[in-house]
Tab-separated table of C-alpha atoms and ligand atoms in Angstrom:
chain	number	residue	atom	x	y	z
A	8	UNK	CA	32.189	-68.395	-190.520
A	9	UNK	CA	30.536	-67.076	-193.196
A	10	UNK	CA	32.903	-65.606	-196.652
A	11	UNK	CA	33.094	-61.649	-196.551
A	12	UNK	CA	31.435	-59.899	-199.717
A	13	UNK	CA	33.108	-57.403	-201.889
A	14	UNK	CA	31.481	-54.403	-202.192
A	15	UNK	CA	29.840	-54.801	-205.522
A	16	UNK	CA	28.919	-58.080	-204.891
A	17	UNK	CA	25.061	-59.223	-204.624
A	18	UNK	CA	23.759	-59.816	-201.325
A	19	UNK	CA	20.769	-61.998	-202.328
A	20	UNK	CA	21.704	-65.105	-203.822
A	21	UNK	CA	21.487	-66.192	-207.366
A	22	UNK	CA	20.447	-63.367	-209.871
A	23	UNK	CA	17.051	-64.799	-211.320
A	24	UNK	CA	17.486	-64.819	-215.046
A	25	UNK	CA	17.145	-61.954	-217.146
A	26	UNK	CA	16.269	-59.405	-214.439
A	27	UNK	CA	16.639	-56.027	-215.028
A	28	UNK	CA	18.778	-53.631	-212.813
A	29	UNK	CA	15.255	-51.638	-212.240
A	30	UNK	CA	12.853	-54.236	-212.061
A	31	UNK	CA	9.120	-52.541	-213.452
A	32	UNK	CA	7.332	-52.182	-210.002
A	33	UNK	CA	10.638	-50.613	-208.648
A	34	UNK	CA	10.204	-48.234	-211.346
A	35	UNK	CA	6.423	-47.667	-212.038
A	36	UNK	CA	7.006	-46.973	-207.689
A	37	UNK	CA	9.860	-44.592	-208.405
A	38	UNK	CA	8.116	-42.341	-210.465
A	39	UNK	CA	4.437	-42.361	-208.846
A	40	UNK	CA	6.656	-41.837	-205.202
A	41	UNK	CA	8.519	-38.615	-207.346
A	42	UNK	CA	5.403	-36.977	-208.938
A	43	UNK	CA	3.604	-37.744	-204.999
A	44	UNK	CA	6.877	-35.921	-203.186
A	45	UNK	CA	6.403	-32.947	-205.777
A	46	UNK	CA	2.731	-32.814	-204.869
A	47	UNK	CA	3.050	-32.685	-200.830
A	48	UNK	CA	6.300	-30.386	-201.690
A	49	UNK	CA	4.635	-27.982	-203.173
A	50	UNK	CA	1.137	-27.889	-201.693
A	51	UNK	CA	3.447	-28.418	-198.376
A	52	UNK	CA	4.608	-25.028	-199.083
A	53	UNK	CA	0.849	-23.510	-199.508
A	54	UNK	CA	-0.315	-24.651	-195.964
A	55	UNK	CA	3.156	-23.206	-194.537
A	56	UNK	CA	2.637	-20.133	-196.124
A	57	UNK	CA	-0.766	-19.379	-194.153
A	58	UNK	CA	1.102	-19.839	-191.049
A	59	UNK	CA	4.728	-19.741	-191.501
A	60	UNK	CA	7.183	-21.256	-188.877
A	61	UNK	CA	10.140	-18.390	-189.569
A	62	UNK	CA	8.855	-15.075	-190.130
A	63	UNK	CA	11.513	-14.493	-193.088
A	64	UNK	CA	10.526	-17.747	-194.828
A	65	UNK	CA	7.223	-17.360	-197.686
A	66	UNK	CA	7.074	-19.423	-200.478
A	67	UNK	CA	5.900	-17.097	-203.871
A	68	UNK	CA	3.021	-18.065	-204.865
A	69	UNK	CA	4.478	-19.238	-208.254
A	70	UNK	CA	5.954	-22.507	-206.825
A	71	UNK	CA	3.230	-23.270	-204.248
A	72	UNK	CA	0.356	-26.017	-205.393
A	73	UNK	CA	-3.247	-25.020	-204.635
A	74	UNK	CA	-4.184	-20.989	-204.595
A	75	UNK	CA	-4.848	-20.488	-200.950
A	76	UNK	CA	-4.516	-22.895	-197.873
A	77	UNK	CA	-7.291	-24.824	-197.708
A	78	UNK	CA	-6.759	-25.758	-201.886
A	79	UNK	CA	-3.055	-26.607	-201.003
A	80	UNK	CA	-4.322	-28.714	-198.007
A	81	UNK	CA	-7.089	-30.458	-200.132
A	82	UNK	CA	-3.996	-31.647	-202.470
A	83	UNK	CA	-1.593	-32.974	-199.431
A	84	UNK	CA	-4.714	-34.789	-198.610
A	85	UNK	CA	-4.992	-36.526	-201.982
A	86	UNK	CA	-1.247	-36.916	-202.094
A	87	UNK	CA	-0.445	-38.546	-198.992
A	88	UNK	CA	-2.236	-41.424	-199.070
A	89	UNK	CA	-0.373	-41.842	-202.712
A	90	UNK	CA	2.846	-41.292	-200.950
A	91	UNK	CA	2.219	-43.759	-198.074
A	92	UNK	CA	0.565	-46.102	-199.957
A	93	UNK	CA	2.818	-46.572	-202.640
A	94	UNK	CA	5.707	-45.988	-200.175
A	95	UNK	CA	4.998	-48.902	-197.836
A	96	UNK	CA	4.910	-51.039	-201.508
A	97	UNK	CA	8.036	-50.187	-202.225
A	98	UNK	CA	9.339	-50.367	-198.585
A	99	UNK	CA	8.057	-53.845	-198.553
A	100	UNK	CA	8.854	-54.508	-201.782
A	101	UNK	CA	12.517	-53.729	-201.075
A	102	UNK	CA	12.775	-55.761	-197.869
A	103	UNK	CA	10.724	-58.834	-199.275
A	104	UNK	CA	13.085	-59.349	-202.497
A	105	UNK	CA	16.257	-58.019	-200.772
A	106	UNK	CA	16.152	-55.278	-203.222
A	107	UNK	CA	18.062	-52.576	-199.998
A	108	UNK	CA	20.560	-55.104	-199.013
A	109	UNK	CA	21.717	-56.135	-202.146
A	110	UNK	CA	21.751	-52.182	-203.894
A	111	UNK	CA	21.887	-50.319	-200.260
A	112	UNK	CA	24.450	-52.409	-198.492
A	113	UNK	CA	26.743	-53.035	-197.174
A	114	UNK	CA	28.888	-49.340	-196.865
A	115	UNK	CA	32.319	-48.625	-196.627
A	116	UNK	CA	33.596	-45.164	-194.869
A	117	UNK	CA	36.387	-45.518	-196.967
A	118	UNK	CA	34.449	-45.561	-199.780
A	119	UNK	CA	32.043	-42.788	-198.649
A	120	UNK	CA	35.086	-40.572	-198.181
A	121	UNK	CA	36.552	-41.305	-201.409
A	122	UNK	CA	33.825	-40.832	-203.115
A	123	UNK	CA	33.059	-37.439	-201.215
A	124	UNK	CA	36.567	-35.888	-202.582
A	125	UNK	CA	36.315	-37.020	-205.656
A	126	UNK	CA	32.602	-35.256	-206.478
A	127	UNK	CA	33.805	-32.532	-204.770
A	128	UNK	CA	36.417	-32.439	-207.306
A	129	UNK	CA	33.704	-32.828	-210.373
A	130	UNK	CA	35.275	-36.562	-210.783
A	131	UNK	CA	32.043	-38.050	-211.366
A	132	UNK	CA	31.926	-41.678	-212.793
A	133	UNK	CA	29.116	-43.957	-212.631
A	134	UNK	CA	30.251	-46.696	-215.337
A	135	UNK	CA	28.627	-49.344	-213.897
A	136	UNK	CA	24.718	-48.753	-213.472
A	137	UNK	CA	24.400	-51.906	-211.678
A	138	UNK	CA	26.454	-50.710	-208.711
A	139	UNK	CA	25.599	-47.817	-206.504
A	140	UNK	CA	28.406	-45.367	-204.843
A	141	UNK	CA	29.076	-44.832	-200.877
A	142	UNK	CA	26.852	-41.464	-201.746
A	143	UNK	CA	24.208	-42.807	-203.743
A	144	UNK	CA	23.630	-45.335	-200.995
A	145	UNK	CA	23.849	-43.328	-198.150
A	146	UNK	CA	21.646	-40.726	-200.164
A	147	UNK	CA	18.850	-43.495	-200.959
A	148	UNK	CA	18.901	-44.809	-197.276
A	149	UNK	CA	18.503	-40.757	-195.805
A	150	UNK	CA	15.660	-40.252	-198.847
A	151	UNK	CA	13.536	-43.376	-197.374
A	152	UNK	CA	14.155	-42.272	-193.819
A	153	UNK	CA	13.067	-39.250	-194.109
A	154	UNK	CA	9.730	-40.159	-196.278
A	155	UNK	CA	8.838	-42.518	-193.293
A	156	UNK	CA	9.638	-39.503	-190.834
A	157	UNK	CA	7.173	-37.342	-192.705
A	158	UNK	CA	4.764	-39.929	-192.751
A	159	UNK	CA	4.957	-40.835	-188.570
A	160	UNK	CA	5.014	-36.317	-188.071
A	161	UNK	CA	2.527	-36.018	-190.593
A	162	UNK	CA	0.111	-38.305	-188.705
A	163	UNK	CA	1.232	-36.075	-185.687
A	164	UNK	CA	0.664	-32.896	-186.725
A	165	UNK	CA	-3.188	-34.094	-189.049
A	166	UNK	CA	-4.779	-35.943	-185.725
A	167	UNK	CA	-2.673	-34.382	-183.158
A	168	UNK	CA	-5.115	-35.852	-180.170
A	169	UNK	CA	-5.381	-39.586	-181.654
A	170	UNK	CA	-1.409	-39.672	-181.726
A	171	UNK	CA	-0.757	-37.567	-179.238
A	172	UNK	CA	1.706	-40.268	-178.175
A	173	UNK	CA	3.473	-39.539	-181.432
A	174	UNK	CA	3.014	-35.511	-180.730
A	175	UNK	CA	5.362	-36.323	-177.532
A	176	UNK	CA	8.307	-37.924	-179.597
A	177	UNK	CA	8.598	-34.425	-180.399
A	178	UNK	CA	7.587	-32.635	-177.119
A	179	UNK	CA	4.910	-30.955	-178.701
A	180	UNK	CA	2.491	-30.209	-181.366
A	181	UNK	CA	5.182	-27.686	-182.675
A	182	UNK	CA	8.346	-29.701	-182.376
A	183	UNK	CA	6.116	-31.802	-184.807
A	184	UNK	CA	5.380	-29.179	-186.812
A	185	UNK	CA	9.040	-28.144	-187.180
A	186	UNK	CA	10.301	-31.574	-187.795
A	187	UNK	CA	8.006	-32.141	-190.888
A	188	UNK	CA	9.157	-28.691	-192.015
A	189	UNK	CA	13.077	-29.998	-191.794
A	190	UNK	CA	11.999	-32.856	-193.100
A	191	UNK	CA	10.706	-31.725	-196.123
A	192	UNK	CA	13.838	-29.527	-195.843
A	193	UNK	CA	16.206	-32.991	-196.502
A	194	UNK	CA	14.028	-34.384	-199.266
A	195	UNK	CA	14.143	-31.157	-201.779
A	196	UNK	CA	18.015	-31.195	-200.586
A	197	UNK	CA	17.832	-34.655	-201.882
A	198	UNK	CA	15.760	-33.943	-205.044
A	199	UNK	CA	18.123	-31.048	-206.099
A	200	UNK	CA	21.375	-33.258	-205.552
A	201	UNK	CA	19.398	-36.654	-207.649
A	202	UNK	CA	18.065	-34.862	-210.411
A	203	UNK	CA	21.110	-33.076	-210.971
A	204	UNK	CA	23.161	-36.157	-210.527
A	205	UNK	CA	20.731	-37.780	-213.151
A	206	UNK	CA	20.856	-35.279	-215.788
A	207	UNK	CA	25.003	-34.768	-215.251
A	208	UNK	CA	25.079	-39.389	-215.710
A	209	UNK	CA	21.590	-39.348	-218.358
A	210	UNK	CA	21.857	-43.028	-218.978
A	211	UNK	CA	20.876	-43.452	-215.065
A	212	UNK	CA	17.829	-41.599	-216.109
A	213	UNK	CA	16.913	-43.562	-219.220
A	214	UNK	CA	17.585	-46.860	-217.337
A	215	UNK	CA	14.964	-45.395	-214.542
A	216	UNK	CA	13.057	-45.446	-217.676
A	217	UNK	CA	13.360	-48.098	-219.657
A	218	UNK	CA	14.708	-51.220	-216.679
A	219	UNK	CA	18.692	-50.903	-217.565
A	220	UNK	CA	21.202	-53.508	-218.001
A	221	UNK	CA	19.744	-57.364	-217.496
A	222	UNK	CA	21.897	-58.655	-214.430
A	223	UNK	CA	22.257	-61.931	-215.587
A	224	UNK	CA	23.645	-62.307	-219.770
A	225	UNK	CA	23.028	-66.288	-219.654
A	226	UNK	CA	25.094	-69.179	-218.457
A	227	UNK	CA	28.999	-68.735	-218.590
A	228	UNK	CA	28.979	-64.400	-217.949
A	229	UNK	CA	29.128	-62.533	-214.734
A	230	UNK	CA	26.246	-60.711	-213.706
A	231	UNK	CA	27.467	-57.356	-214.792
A	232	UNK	CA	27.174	-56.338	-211.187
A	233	UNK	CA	30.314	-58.532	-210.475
A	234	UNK	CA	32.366	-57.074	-213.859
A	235	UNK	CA	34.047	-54.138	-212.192
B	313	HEM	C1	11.457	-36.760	-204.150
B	313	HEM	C2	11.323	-37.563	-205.188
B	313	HEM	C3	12.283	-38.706	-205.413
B	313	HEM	C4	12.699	-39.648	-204.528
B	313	HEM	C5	12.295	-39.755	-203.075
B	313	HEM	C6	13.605	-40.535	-205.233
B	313	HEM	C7	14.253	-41.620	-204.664
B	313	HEM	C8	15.047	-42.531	-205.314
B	313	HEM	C9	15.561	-43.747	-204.772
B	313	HEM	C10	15.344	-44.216	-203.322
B	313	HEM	C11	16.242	-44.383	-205.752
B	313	HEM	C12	16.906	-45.760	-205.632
B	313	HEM	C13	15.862	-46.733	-206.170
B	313	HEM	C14	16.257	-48.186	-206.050
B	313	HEM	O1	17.277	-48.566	-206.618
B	313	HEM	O2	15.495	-48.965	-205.405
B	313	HEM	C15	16.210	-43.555	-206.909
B	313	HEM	C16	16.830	-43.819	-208.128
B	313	HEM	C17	16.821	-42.966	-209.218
B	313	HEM	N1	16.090	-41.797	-209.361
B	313	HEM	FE1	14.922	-40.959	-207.953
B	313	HEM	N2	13.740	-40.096	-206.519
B	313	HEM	C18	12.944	-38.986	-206.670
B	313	HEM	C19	12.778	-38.237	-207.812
B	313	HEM	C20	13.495	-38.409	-208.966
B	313	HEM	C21	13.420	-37.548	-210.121
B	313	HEM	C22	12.531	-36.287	-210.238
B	313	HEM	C23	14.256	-38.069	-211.049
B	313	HEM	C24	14.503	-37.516	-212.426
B	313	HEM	C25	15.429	-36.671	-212.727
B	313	HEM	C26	14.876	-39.264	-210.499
B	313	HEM	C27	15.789	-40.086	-211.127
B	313	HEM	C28	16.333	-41.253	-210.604
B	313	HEM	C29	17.274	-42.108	-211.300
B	313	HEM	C30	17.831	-41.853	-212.695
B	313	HEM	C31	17.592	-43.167	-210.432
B	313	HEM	C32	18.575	-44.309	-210.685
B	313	HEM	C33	19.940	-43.806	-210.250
B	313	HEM	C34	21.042	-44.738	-210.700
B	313	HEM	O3	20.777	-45.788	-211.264
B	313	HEM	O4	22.196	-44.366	-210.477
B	313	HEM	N3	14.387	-39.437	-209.235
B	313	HEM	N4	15.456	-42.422	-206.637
C-alpha cells in the first residue's frame, strides 16, 4: 500500500529545480482570467439590467460595462472567448503538470473547520506561501467550478436551440438564465473574499506578481513546501 501524505506535502513527485511557487503561465493566466471575470462581471450586469430576473435588483449604471445592452453584450462577446480560452489553458495546464493536486489537494475537514474559527476570529496567518489553507483550497476549487458552470449556461442561454440539450440540465431557458445569474453571484462572492484576503496577507499579492518563493533551494534543503 501506498505511504499516506501529510498535508503540506507535494503530490507530484520531485520539485523540478528552481521552480517558482507561481510558475509564469500560471500567473500571466491568473491575471488575463481576473481582468476577463471583471469584463463579463460587469458587462454581465448591463445585459441583466435590460431585462432583470428580480424586479428589486438594477445595477447603477456607474458599475455596469458598456452604456446600454447591446454595448454591454458586444463586450461579454469579446470577453468570453478570453475567459474560455484562457480558462481551458489553465484548466489543462493545471491537470497536465499536477499543478490542482499538488496545491488543491488533498483536504482535511478538520482542517477546513479549524481554519473556519480561526478567520472568523481575525486569526489570519499565511506564513508559508507555498502551502494553501482548507479555505483557500476549497475557495480555488468552488472559483474554477463555477467559471466552467458559466461557461456550459452561458453556451445555454447564447444558442439556446443548438444546446438545447444543455437548456434541459436546467429545465428551461430560464433555469439557465438564473443559474448564470447565481453563478456570477459565487464568483464576485469569491472576488470580494480573495482580494480582500490578498490585500489583508500583501506578500500573496506580490508573489502573484513577481513568481514567489523557488520550491526547491538546491541539493541538501527541503522544498520550502515541506518546512512547516
Ligand atoms: C474573478 C477573478 C479571479 C479569479 C477567478 C481568481 C482565481 C484564483 C485562483 C484559482 C488562484 C489559485 C491559483 C493557483 O495557485 O493555481 C488564485 C490565486 C491568487 N489570486 Fe486570484 N483570482 C481572481 C482575481 C484576483 C484579483 C483581482 C487579485 C488581486 C487582488 C487576485 C490575487 C490573487 C493572489 C495574491 C493569489 C495567490 C494567493 C496565495 O498565494 O495565497 N486574484 N486566484
Amino acid at each position: 500500500m501506498a505511504p499516506s501524505r501529510s498535508v503540506s506535502e507535494p503530490a507530484a513527485g520531485p520539485v523540478p529545480r528552481g521552480r517558482r511557487l507561481h510558475p509564469w503561465p500560471v500567473r500571466i493566466m491568473h491575471w488575463i482570467n481576473a481582468v476577463a471575470m471583471l469584463v463579463m462581471i460587469g458587462s454581465g450586469w448591463g445585459i441583466y439590467d435590460d431585462s432583470v430576473i428580480f424586479g428589486f435588483l438594477h445595477f447603477p449604471k456607474s458599475i455596469r460595462l458598456g452604456s446600454w445592452g447591446a454595448e454591454s453584450l458586444l463586450w461579454h462577446f469579446a470577453g468570453m472567448w478570453v475567459l474560455a480560452l484562457n480558462g481551458l489553458g489553465y484548466l489543462i495546464y493545471g491537470v497536465v503538470t499536477g499543478r490542482f493536486r499538488e496545491k488543491l489537494l488533498p483536504i482535511a475537514v478538520s482542517e477546513l473547520i479549524q481554519t473556519v474559527r480561526e478567520t472568523l476570529r481575525f486569526k489570519i496567518t499565511h506564513d508559508d506561501l507555498t502551502v494553501y489553507n482548507a479555505v483557500q483550497k476549497v475557495l480555488y476549487i468552488v472559483v474554477i467550478l463555477a467559471g466552467v458552470m458559466q461557461v456550459v449556461t452561458g453556451l445555454a442561454i447564447w444558442k439556446p436551440v443548438q444546446f438545447s440539450s444543455l437548456v434541459a440540465l436546467f429545465s428551461d431557458f430560464q433555469g439557465a438564465r438564473l443559474a448564470h445569474f447565481l453563478g456570477m453571484a459565487v464568483i464576485v462572492g469569491f472576488l470580494f473574499v480573495h482580494v480582500v484576503l490578498a490585500l489583508l496577507v500583501p506578500r500573496t499579492l506580490w508573489a502573484m506578481l513577481t513568481g514567489g518563493p523557488r520550491l526547491d533551494r538546491g541539493p541538501g534543503h527541503a522544498p520550502v513546501g515541506e518546512s512547516r
